């Protein structure tokens, strides 16, 4: 390499301070502090090909400390990715530039994960490392043999999720995962000593990690630490002692460099300090050349890999899986036909297990799991063996009681590609996983959340375990499909829809209690419409009943009672709001006709049903916490019975 490595690192520093200065917003401290570590990693170790960012066997790099986004933008630009261009970097944090405030996986190739919510990047890296080992077990070293690297800050290592993620990584022995800790002892409020005094290294050792320490500004020492990490079979934490904002002579080492532009004077002083004479956003040719050359380091490895996959008899299947395409002809039609032929009275969680029995046979890419509720979530099917440190080929992960860690790891697995993760917990504990569900939605990952015990219908466990506002709060999340199927057929339909949506997550809200099979006729996937008329009014229509999940059965009883009095009522099952909202206006108008009373029946918060009911509709729901008792008693107590609902409807109809 012609240019000195420290000059290469200074290119990162210059671009970072210039971009933050131009935007007058952003975080120069972290990229300037980690420039030396990142330079060693990206010019000497990282296996990637900027000309082919989707090479499946590339190393994965996750900037968990996402506020330092200029670090990855600089690295991608310098190593020769098509984007970001220098113009993109000039537009840092502005509309239209892919260089968003925090790195977004969908805006730039080479950004493997959206990061910014501290700690989640680290947990996604764990998921990526799981996917890598799993695919390695299935396809062998010839096709899958790469590493996962992450940079975490003090903040990432304070967030609770790092405990869940690191515990899982240690347990699964993910030796190809290396996390750099940007040990600068500074966060926004000042010195880390203000808020923490724990022994992070001891904690990681206790998780079963190797811990190595280095001087994050001494390139030889950084190399030594990485070599030690590579030689050890455990996941590694490299504690790199750094100075935040290194190079800014008056502000370095202080929180002043964390989240604001350095200011013209300090930038000028930094240019002097770094002996950096180029104008803002300009880079000396020899430095660009050296970076580009480093970016081409793995071209040979990539070419070798290409010849291996071309020679492999598994190439078609491997490529299909990495592209996220389902096998040709995939469908659950045969399974659904069997249900129609022999209707089943089942809890939808059980129906989900039966559907999974078919799915896991048809789709070798699924990896199931649960946060210690396997028997309750019904997430494991007979053919699935556990994925363990000894056998990564298993297709079931015992995540332990780590809902957030599970969800974030599933994001990492989905982002890695080649696998479709699904994982279970109780719907009420969606709250524990919620920040990662949000990142599934934002990152457009196909992660399927199997959330059982979806209402007071779970019974005796009581209000701590009974979701109330959860369905609505999840429905409020953009790009998340929330499914609440009413019977075994809808459950299978919803599973199929969730699997077919390669660009977003799904939540399946499933019951603990048994439900009759309401769908007994063969036909198309009606859940795909989001809502459909399960039974049309017989008598002249005066009401439309909208119900989801277990309350569709109740609504059927209500419709029967109304019809018996000559009051026609449509029964609409509404397993998925977002899919219904996406239907054409004519379909929606047909399902929700004007001039009749609209009634919603759902054992959860009513907030939001006005969207379909109008202001003069009737929402039957639950806007308080539940109680501990057998489910039938709770349904009675809280008014989810024909006897309680019919008089309310009659009153509104002035009967
Ligand atoms: C979950 C979460 N909480 C809070 C923030 C806001 N925030 C961004 S950076 C930061 C401090 C992080 O400190 P550290 O990781 O040490 O980064 P450094 O200041 O060293 O760059 C905080 C609190 C966030 N991004 N994510
Ligand atoms: Mg810090």
XYZ file of C-alpha atoms and ligand atoms in Angstrom:
682
model
C 0.000 0.000 0.000
C 1.478 3.326 -1.074
C -0.094 5.600 1.503
C 0.569 5.268 5.212
C -2.312 3.568 7.056
C -2.689 6.506 9.401
C -3.280 8.761 6.394
C -5.999 6.400 5.250
C -7.610 6.744 8.657
C -7.338 10.503 8.427
C -9.398 10.406 5.236
C -12.236 8.986 7.353
C -11.694 11.732 9.900
C -11.714 14.482 7.298
C -14.833 13.221 5.522
C -16.621 12.800 8.830
C -15.925 16.245 10.167
C -16.622 17.878 6.798
C -19.956 16.112 6.365
C -21.097 16.903 9.881
C -19.964 20.480 9.440
C -21.884 20.842 6.168
C -25.027 19.371 7.689
C -24.435 21.241 10.918
C -25.715 18.066 12.516
C -24.388 14.600 13.206
C -21.729 12.831 15.208
C -18.089 13.405 14.322
C -16.599 11.997 17.535
C -17.233 8.309 17.012
C -15.972 8.061 13.400
C -12.890 10.104 14.263
C -12.224 7.956 17.309
C -12.706 4.631 15.541
C -11.036 5.633 12.270
C -7.869 3.662 13.019
C -9.660 0.471 14.033
C -11.989 0.718 11.043
C -9.086 1.297 8.668
C -7.262 -1.813 9.831
C -10.436 -3.878 9.656
C -11.579 -2.655 6.246
C -8.204 -2.585 4.522
C -6.719 -5.773 5.936
C -9.370 -8.153 7.266
C -12.911 -7.568 6.026
C -13.838 -9.932 3.193
C -16.038 -7.978 0.806
C -16.229 -6.911 -2.799
C -17.440 -3.348 -3.341
C -18.245 -4.277 -6.954
C -20.584 -7.046 -5.752
C -22.158 -5.920 -2.502
C -24.583 -8.837 -2.488
C -21.938 -11.557 -2.677
C -23.511 -14.072 -0.286
C -20.204 -15.161 1.241
C -19.034 -11.650 2.133
C -18.279 -10.804 5.721
C -21.037 -8.876 7.447
C -20.167 -5.594 9.121
C -22.613 -3.884 11.475
C -22.086 -0.412 12.864
C -24.039 -0.917 16.046
C -23.066 2.571 17.198
C -25.196 3.887 14.349
C -24.907 7.531 15.350
C -21.375 7.299 13.956
C -22.920 6.761 10.514
C -20.270 8.863 8.777
C -17.819 6.084 9.589
C -19.581 3.570 7.373
C -20.385 6.131 4.677
C -16.707 7.031 4.516
C -15.668 3.365 4.423
C -18.098 2.483 1.641
C -17.078 5.481 -0.403
C -13.371 4.996 0.098
C -13.327 1.287 -0.674
C -15.144 1.887 -3.941
C -18.827 1.067 -3.533
C -20.969 2.736 -6.208
C -22.639 4.666 -3.393
C -22.230 6.810 -1.470
C -20.592 9.119 -3.951
C -18.897 12.232 -2.672
C -22.063 14.099 -3.675
C -24.096 11.704 -1.543
C -21.763 12.469 1.348
C -22.074 16.193 0.747
C -25.808 15.628 1.183
C -25.299 13.852 4.534
C -28.528 13.989 6.547
C -30.420 15.820 3.785
C -33.510 14.683 1.896
C -32.620 12.564 -1.088
C -29.151 11.548 0.073
C -28.688 7.865 0.955
C -26.422 9.106 3.744
C -29.221 9.369 6.281
C -28.642 10.461 9.851
C -28.341 6.838 10.855
C -27.377 4.040 8.430
C -30.382 2.504 6.670
C -30.048 -0.952 5.161
C -32.476 -0.102 2.370
C -30.654 3.032 1.242
C -27.126 1.754 0.668
C -25.544 -1.527 -0.363
C -22.972 -2.426 2.236
C -25.131 -1.163 5.079
C -26.171 -4.562 6.343
C -28.514 -3.322 9.045
C -30.314 -0.195 10.097
C -28.716 0.955 13.311
C -29.120 3.816 15.716
C -31.260 2.360 18.479
C -28.237 1.429 20.582
C -27.525 -2.211 21.265
C -29.695 -3.613 18.508
C -26.929 -3.684 15.930
C -24.875 -5.915 18.173
C -27.864 -8.220 18.630
C -28.508 -8.304 14.885
C -24.866 -9.208 14.336
C -25.455 -12.202 16.609
C -28.351 -13.240 14.375
C -26.193 -12.853 11.282
C -23.533 -15.040 12.856
C -26.185 -17.669 13.624
C -27.404 -17.627 10.029
C -23.846 -17.963 8.771
C -23.116 -21.027 10.880
C -26.462 -22.580 10.022
C -25.961 -22.145 6.282
C -22.385 -23.338 6.649
C -23.722 -26.517 8.224
C -26.118 -26.954 5.322
C -23.912 -25.917 2.397
C -20.367 -26.404 3.646
C -17.250 -24.223 3.631
C -17.201 -24.027 -0.133
C -20.275 -21.828 -0.245
C -20.586 -20.310 3.229
C -17.553 -19.389 5.240
C -17.543 -15.804 6.434
C -17.329 -13.650 9.533
C -19.474 -11.092 11.255
C -17.966 -7.896 12.643
C -19.616 -5.200 14.691
C -18.618 -1.923 16.262
C -20.376 -1.181 19.524
C -20.096 1.887 21.696
C -20.379 2.357 25.429
C -24.082 2.873 24.849
C -24.548 -0.446 23.039
C -22.866 -2.178 25.947
C -25.087 -0.479 28.520
C -28.387 -1.297 26.855
C -30.055 -4.357 28.333
C -30.243 -6.049 24.965
C -26.480 -6.515 24.856
C -26.867 -8.900 27.768
C -29.434 -11.025 25.959
C -27.512 -11.000 22.687
C -24.096 -11.690 24.169
C -25.487 -14.436 26.383
C -26.974 -16.166 23.375
C -23.810 -15.723 21.300
C -21.664 -17.188 24.061
C -24.041 -20.087 24.525
C -24.080 -20.853 20.814
C -20.305 -20.481 20.601
C -20.405 -18.048 17.672
C -16.664 -17.874 17.181
C -16.925 -16.057 13.879
C -18.388 -13.022 15.550
C -16.042 -10.221 16.555
C -17.299 -7.100 18.293
C -15.155 -4.030 18.685
C -15.962 -1.961 21.723
C -15.234 1.704 21.110
C -13.936 2.156 24.636
C -13.746 5.943 24.672
C -15.291 6.323 28.124
C -17.549 9.098 26.871
C -21.281 9.225 26.215
C -23.579 12.197 25.673
C -23.805 13.232 29.300
C -20.032 13.132 29.778
C -17.668 10.535 31.211
C -19.042 7.006 31.453
C -18.071 7.185 35.119
C -21.150 9.312 35.679
C -23.391 6.337 35.187
C -21.506 3.075 35.102
C -18.779 1.263 36.922
C -19.320 -2.294 35.827
C -16.634 -4.656 34.637
C -17.686 -5.080 31.011
C -14.775 -7.333 30.173
C -15.533 -9.593 33.117
C -19.158 -9.670 32.099
C -18.321 -10.755 28.552
C -15.900 -13.394 29.796
C -18.702 -14.714 31.949
C -20.904 -15.008 28.856
C -18.291 -17.289 27.346
C -16.582 -14.717 25.141
C -12.917 -14.123 24.560
C -11.951 -10.593 25.552
C -8.933 -8.850 24.066
C -7.795 -5.328 24.758
C -5.907 -3.009 22.450
C -4.860 0.565 21.909
C -7.384 1.727 19.329
C -4.939 4.199 17.854
C -2.007 1.834 17.433
C -2.477 -0.083 14.212
C -0.016 -2.823 15.075
C -1.799 -3.381 18.353
C -5.175 -3.434 16.596
C -3.857 -6.113 14.228
C -2.570 -8.148 17.148
C -5.954 -7.994 18.837
C -7.816 -9.019 15.688
C -5.413 -11.901 15.087
C -5.990 -13.107 18.632
C -9.734 -12.869 18.108
C -9.538 -14.847 14.879
C -7.485 -17.569 16.520
C -9.971 -18.132 19.339
C -13.009 -20.390 18.958
C -15.222 -18.144 21.086
C -17.014 -14.957 20.049
C -14.636 -12.089 20.709
C -14.927 -8.668 22.231
C -12.059 -6.395 21.332
C -11.951 -3.533 23.784
C -10.285 -0.793 21.762
C -9.229 2.086 23.963
C -9.885 5.179 21.895
C -10.168 8.925 22.167
C -13.492 10.243 20.959
C -13.041 12.880 18.264
C -9.365 12.009 17.885
C -7.707 14.621 15.736
C -9.765 17.592 16.906
C -7.134 19.062 19.207
C -9.307 21.068 21.594
C -12.405 18.926 21.753
C -11.105 15.356 21.475
C -11.682 13.172 24.487
C -14.821 15.088 25.438
C -18.544 14.722 24.897
C -18.379 17.950 22.880
C -17.368 15.870 19.853
C -20.202 13.403 20.269
C -23.211 14.925 18.612
C -22.514 18.310 17.110
C -20.459 19.866 14.368
C -16.980 20.747 15.577
C -17.271 24.301 14.309
C -15.116 26.064 11.704
C -12.303 26.913 14.106
C -11.965 23.412 15.470
C -12.163 21.860 12.002
C -9.355 24.160 10.913
C -7.352 23.194 13.990
C -7.997 19.506 13.255
C -6.756 19.912 9.677
C -3.538 21.291 11.120
C -3.272 18.583 13.716
C -3.807 15.875 11.105
C -1.617 17.661 8.570
C -4.536 17.396 6.176
C -4.303 19.997 3.486
C -7.161 19.068 1.143
C -10.245 21.197 0.847
C -13.461 19.899 2.402
C -14.733 16.758 0.640
C -11.582 16.544 -1.420
C -9.250 13.599 -1.023
C -5.638 13.268 -2.158
C -5.371 10.919 -5.138
C -2.804 8.598 -3.610
C -5.031 8.094 -0.601
C -8.068 7.334 -2.731
C -5.954 4.930 -4.803
C -4.738 3.128 -1.702
C -8.268 2.791 -0.378
C -9.590 1.516 -3.713
C -6.795 -1.006 -3.891
C -7.689 -2.209 -0.425
C -11.302 -2.445 -1.568
C -10.241 -4.885 -4.289
C -8.431 -7.166 -1.849
C -11.094 -9.877 -1.928
C -11.699 -9.922 -5.684
C -9.723 -13.152 -5.916
C -11.624 -14.751 -3.066
C -14.856 -13.754 -4.724
C -13.766 -15.221 -8.063
C -12.800 -18.469 -6.330
C -16.161 -18.549 -4.628
C -17.911 -18.034 -7.954
C -16.130 -20.996 -9.470
C -17.056 -23.084 -6.461
C -20.738 -22.231 -6.668
C -20.776 -22.809 -10.400
C -19.371 -26.273 -9.802
C -21.759 -27.003 -6.949
C -24.852 -29.125 -7.430
C -26.481 -27.078 -4.673
C -26.105 -23.768 -6.458
C -29.716 -23.426 -7.611
C -31.196 -24.028 -4.193
C -28.572 -21.880 -2.485
C -29.216 -18.964 -4.821
C -32.970 -19.322 -4.427
C -32.683 -19.154 -0.678
C -30.274 -16.228 -0.687
C -32.606 -14.355 -3.037
C -35.409 -14.872 -0.531
C -37.648 -16.584 -3.073
C -39.995 -19.349 -2.017
C -39.702 -22.670 -3.881
C -41.648 -22.794 -7.097
C -45.163 -23.962 -6.498
C -45.069 -23.394 -2.757
C -48.572 -23.373 -1.348
C -50.526 -24.594 1.633
C -53.510 -25.531 -0.534
C -53.181 -29.250 0.145
C -52.976 -28.694 3.885
C -55.992 -26.358 3.803
C -57.953 -28.814 1.670
C -57.413 -31.432 4.371
C -58.807 -29.016 6.978
C -61.865 -28.352 4.843
C -62.380 -32.088 4.443
C -62.136 -32.720 8.176
C -62.870 -29.544 10.172
C -60.939 -29.134 13.402
C -61.822 -27.404 16.629
C -58.467 -26.045 17.723
C -56.741 -23.199 19.456
C -55.200 -21.111 16.703
C -51.799 -21.651 18.336
C -52.333 -25.366 17.734
C -53.578 -24.662 14.226
C -50.359 -22.702 13.721
C -48.334 -25.712 14.808
C -50.180 -27.894 12.319
C -49.641 -25.350 9.555
C -45.963 -25.226 10.511
C -45.835 -28.983 10.159
C -46.597 -28.484 6.474
C -44.522 -25.309 6.101
C -41.356 -26.719 7.637
C -41.503 -29.650 5.240
C -42.004 -27.427 2.217
C -39.534 -24.688 3.188
C -36.073 -25.826 4.279
C -35.236 -22.175 5.036
C -37.438 -21.731 8.087
C -35.741 -21.518 11.474
C -38.178 -21.554 14.361
C -37.781 -20.717 17.979
C -39.350 -19.378 21.104
C -38.358 -17.314 24.091
C -38.799 -20.246 26.470
C -42.446 -20.852 25.639
C -42.079 -23.585 23.057
C -44.883 -25.723 24.462
C -47.197 -22.722 24.776
C -46.398 -21.024 21.484
C -46.519 -24.350 19.622
C -43.594 -23.211 17.515
C -41.664 -26.471 17.272
C -42.620 -29.161 14.844
C -41.537 -32.761 15.076
C -38.963 -32.654 12.318
C -37.063 -29.720 13.841
C -33.894 -30.410 15.763
C -32.385 -27.777 17.994
C -29.716 -25.479 16.576
C -26.849 -25.830 19.023
C -23.175 -25.101 19.378
C -22.547 -28.728 18.502
C -24.950 -28.834 15.575
C -25.716 -25.636 13.727
C -27.803 -27.481 11.165
C -30.730 -27.578 13.604
C -33.776 -25.558 12.637
C -35.080 -24.665 16.067
C -33.532 -22.153 18.450
C -34.118 -22.194 22.168
C -33.723 -18.452 22.629
C -34.232 -18.575 26.377
C -36.154 -15.817 28.123
C -34.805 -13.167 25.783
C -37.708 -11.736 23.779
C -35.842 -8.627 22.642
C -32.698 -10.591 21.905
C -34.710 -13.143 19.946
C -36.452 -10.506 17.854
C -33.222 -8.649 17.109
C -31.401 -11.887 16.301
C -34.220 -12.817 13.926
C -33.733 -9.464 12.204
C -30.064 -10.280 11.799
C -30.883 -13.720 10.415
C -33.368 -12.307 7.930
C -30.914 -9.581 6.898
C -28.211 -12.163 6.376
C -30.528 -14.022 4.065
C -30.944 -17.682 3.229
C -33.245 -18.294 6.186
C -36.748 -17.262 7.235
C -36.868 -16.870 11.001
C -39.987 -17.165 13.108
C -40.154 -16.979 16.864
C -42.711 -17.075 19.604
C -43.666 -15.499 22.856
C -46.901 -14.355 24.507
C -48.549 -11.425 22.730
C -48.359 -9.368 25.913
C -44.562 -9.660 25.786
C -44.476 -8.153 22.325
C -43.685 -5.111 24.446
C -40.387 -6.707 25.444
C -39.518 -7.234 21.799
C -41.109 -4.129 20.400
C -38.041 -2.047 19.497
C -36.796 -4.933 17.364
C -40.228 -5.487 15.814
C -40.058 -1.824 14.858
C -36.682 -2.403 13.232
C -38.109 -5.408 11.357
C -40.739 -3.096 9.942
C -38.311 -0.285 9.149
C -35.726 -2.612 7.630
C -38.348 -4.602 5.703
C -37.198 -7.930 7.068
C -39.284 -11.054 6.741
C -39.528 -12.023 10.382
C -42.622 -13.825 11.603
C -43.657 -13.269 15.185
C -45.800 -16.034 16.618
C -47.579 -14.301 19.477
C -49.913 -16.589 21.356
C -52.262 -16.073 24.318
C -53.709 -13.144 22.457
C -56.455 -11.885 24.805
C -58.212 -12.333 28.128
C -59.061 -15.670 26.574
C -55.810 -16.964 28.032
C -57.636 -17.005 31.342
C -56.163 -17.687 34.724
C -52.746 -16.057 34.332
C -54.542 -12.751 34.719
C -53.935 -9.150 33.734
C -50.124 -9.272 33.632
C -50.406 -11.813 30.866
C -53.517 -10.573 29.096
C -52.870 -8.270 26.158
C -55.232 -5.306 25.928
C -53.693 -2.509 23.872
C -51.205 -4.746 22.072
C -53.096 -5.510 18.897
C -53.871 -1.861 18.345
C -50.417 -0.642 19.177
C -48.899 -3.164 16.790
C -51.410 -2.230 14.083
C -50.200 1.352 14.473
C -46.734 0.356 13.300
C -46.010 1.050 9.620
C -45.087 -1.920 7.417
C -46.109 -4.502 10.004
C -48.900 -6.910 9.143
C -50.796 -7.958 12.243
C -52.853 -11.094 11.712
C -55.498 -12.370 14.089
C -56.980 -15.469 12.496
C -60.320 -16.856 13.615
C -59.869 -20.538 12.954
C -57.546 -23.198 11.604
C -58.134 -22.260 7.966
C -57.482 -18.575 8.491
C -54.400 -19.463 10.509
C -52.950 -21.350 7.566
C -53.936 -18.559 5.178
C -52.256 -15.961 7.376
C -49.102 -18.064 7.634
C -48.971 -18.289 3.870
C -49.407 -14.532 3.506
C -46.705 -13.846 6.078
C -44.286 -16.149 4.275
C -45.011 -14.632 0.886
C -44.266 -11.110 2.069
C -40.520 -10.954 1.590
C -40.384 -7.266 2.469
C -41.853 -7.016 5.872
C -42.539 -8.633 9.208
C -45.773 -10.184 10.388
C -47.306 -10.803 13.760
C -49.601 -13.790 14.148
C -51.822 -13.247 17.188
C -53.064 -16.647 18.241
C -55.362 -18.025 20.901
C -54.714 -20.301 23.768
C -58.353 -21.444 23.790
C -60.048 -23.737 21.283
C -62.071 -22.239 18.453
C -64.470 -23.948 16.056
C -63.565 -24.089 12.383
C -65.774 -21.498 10.731
C -64.428 -21.941 7.231
C -65.688 -25.171 5.780
C -65.762 -24.457 2.066
C -62.870 -24.674 -0.327
C -61.905 -21.508 -2.103
C -59.296 -18.812 -2.449
C -57.252 -17.308 0.384
C -59.888 -14.993 1.836
C -57.558 -13.642 4.524
C -55.568 -12.054 1.696
C -58.313 -9.432 1.491
C -57.705 -8.511 5.124
C -61.442 -8.684 5.817
C -64.177 -10.625 4.111
C -67.818 -11.470 4.551
C -67.862 -14.795 6.314
C -71.656 -14.875 6.199
C -74.032 -12.427 4.556
C -77.210 -11.199 6.230
C -80.274 -13.341 5.499
C -82.942 -10.917 6.734
C -82.791 -7.292 5.449
C -79.393 -6.017 6.499
C -79.352 -3.598 9.423
C -75.946 -4.299 10.900
C -72.441 -5.358 9.959
C -70.454 -7.191 12.583
C -66.670 -6.876 12.324
C -64.757 -9.328 14.448
C -61.281 -10.807 14.686
C -59.809 -14.003 16.060
C -61.685 -15.663 18.882
C -64.442 -13.061 18.763
C -65.572 -14.164 15.327
C -67.220 -17.137 17.001
C -68.979 -14.770 19.408
C -70.027 -12.542 16.516
C -71.498 -15.546 14.747
C -73.711 -16.200 17.754
C -74.718 -12.535 17.797
C -75.592 -12.652 14.098
C -77.699 -15.767 14.655
C -79.586 -14.080 17.494
C -80.231 -10.960 15.431
C -81.358 -12.943 12.423
C -83.754 -14.872 14.674
C -85.421 -11.522 15.351
C -85.563 -10.635 11.666
C -82.579 -8.290 11.839
C -80.125 -9.010 9.085
C -76.453 -8.853 10.039
C -73.382 -9.429 7.893
C -70.579 -11.201 9.669
C -67.169 -9.948 8.587
C -64.006 -11.661 9.712
C -61.128 -9.209 9.713
C -57.851 -11.041 10.248
C -55.621 -8.216 9.002
C -56.364 -4.495 8.954
C -53.429 -3.477 6.800
C -54.370 -5.894 4.027
C -57.955 -4.685 4.103
C -56.800 -1.075 3.907
C -54.858 -1.982 0.775
C -57.990 -3.250 -1.062
C -59.641 -1.180 -3.741
C -62.359 1.260 -2.663
C -65.142 -0.766 -4.243
C -64.245 -3.851 -2.246
C -63.979 -1.886 0.958
C -67.304 -0.174 0.329
C -68.928 -3.521 -0.306
C -67.665 -4.930 2.979
C -68.517 -1.728 4.870
C -71.787 -0.543 3.357
C -73.262 2.823 4.336
C -76.504 3.180 6.196
C -76.237 0.212 8.521
C -74.940 -0.029 12.069
C -71.344 -1.150 12.181
C -70.263 -3.110 15.224
C -66.748 -4.254 16.112
C -66.177 -7.145 18.474
C -62.622 -7.649 19.669
C -61.362 -8.462 23.163
C -58.879 -5.598 23.260
C -58.574 -1.825 23.227
C -61.263 -0.156 21.118
C -59.068 2.806 20.180
C -58.944 2.792 16.399
C -62.045 0.849 15.479
C -63.721 4.199 14.629
C -61.741 3.982 11.398
C -64.213 1.331 10.228
C -67.218 2.008 12.461
C -67.525 5.733 11.964
C -68.460 7.864 14.933
C -71.902 6.330 15.232
C -70.755 2.729 15.261
C -70.620 0.435 18.263
C -67.266 -0.847 19.535
C -67.403 -3.879 21.788
C -63.966 -4.201 23.360
C -61.947 -3.972 26.511
C -60.486 -0.664 27.637
C -59.296 -1.815 31.024
C -57.043 -4.527 32.349
C -58.426 -8.036 32.541
C -58.621 -10.344 35.525
C -57.561 -13.754 36.642
C -60.199 -16.417 36.038
C -61.096 -19.164 33.589
C -61.593 -17.748 30.085
C -65.352 -18.401 29.774
C -65.941 -16.505 33.020
C -63.870 -13.594 31.773
C -65.704 -13.453 28.464
C -68.925 -13.326 30.457
C -67.632 -10.791 32.983
C -66.370 -8.425 30.293
C -69.364 -8.728 28.014
C -68.120 -10.868 25.160
C -71.253 -12.985 25.015
C -74.287 -13.070 22.788
C -76.462 -12.172 25.778
C -74.443 -9.050 26.542
C -73.883 -7.845 22.990
C -77.294 -8.337 21.367
C -79.149 -5.880 23.677
C -76.515 -3.217 22.965
C -77.058 -3.619 19.248
C -80.847 -3.583 19.635
C -80.601 -0.406 21.652
C -78.544 1.273 18.944
C -81.044 0.127 16.341
C -83.830 1.573 18.517
C -85.518 -1.790 18.793
C -31.764 3.122 22.557
C -31.116 4.445 22.400
N -31.121 5.303 23.436
C -30.588 6.527 23.311
C -30.032 6.930 22.145
C -29.478 8.330 21.984
N -28.015 8.271 21.935
C -27.356 8.269 20.781
S -25.703 8.115 20.973
C -25.858 8.083 22.660
C -24.644 7.963 23.536
C -23.893 6.774 23.162
O -22.673 6.754 23.798
P -21.540 5.865 23.149
O -22.118 4.605 22.689
O -20.447 5.810 24.122
O -21.147 6.681 21.868
P -20.012 7.793 21.757
O -20.513 9.017 22.452
O -18.808 7.240 22.392
O -19.889 7.993 20.300
C -27.190 8.162 23.020
C -27.656 8.175 24.421
C -30.034 5.994 21.082
N -29.522 6.286 19.895
N -30.551 4.760 21.253
Mg -18.546 6.236 24.150
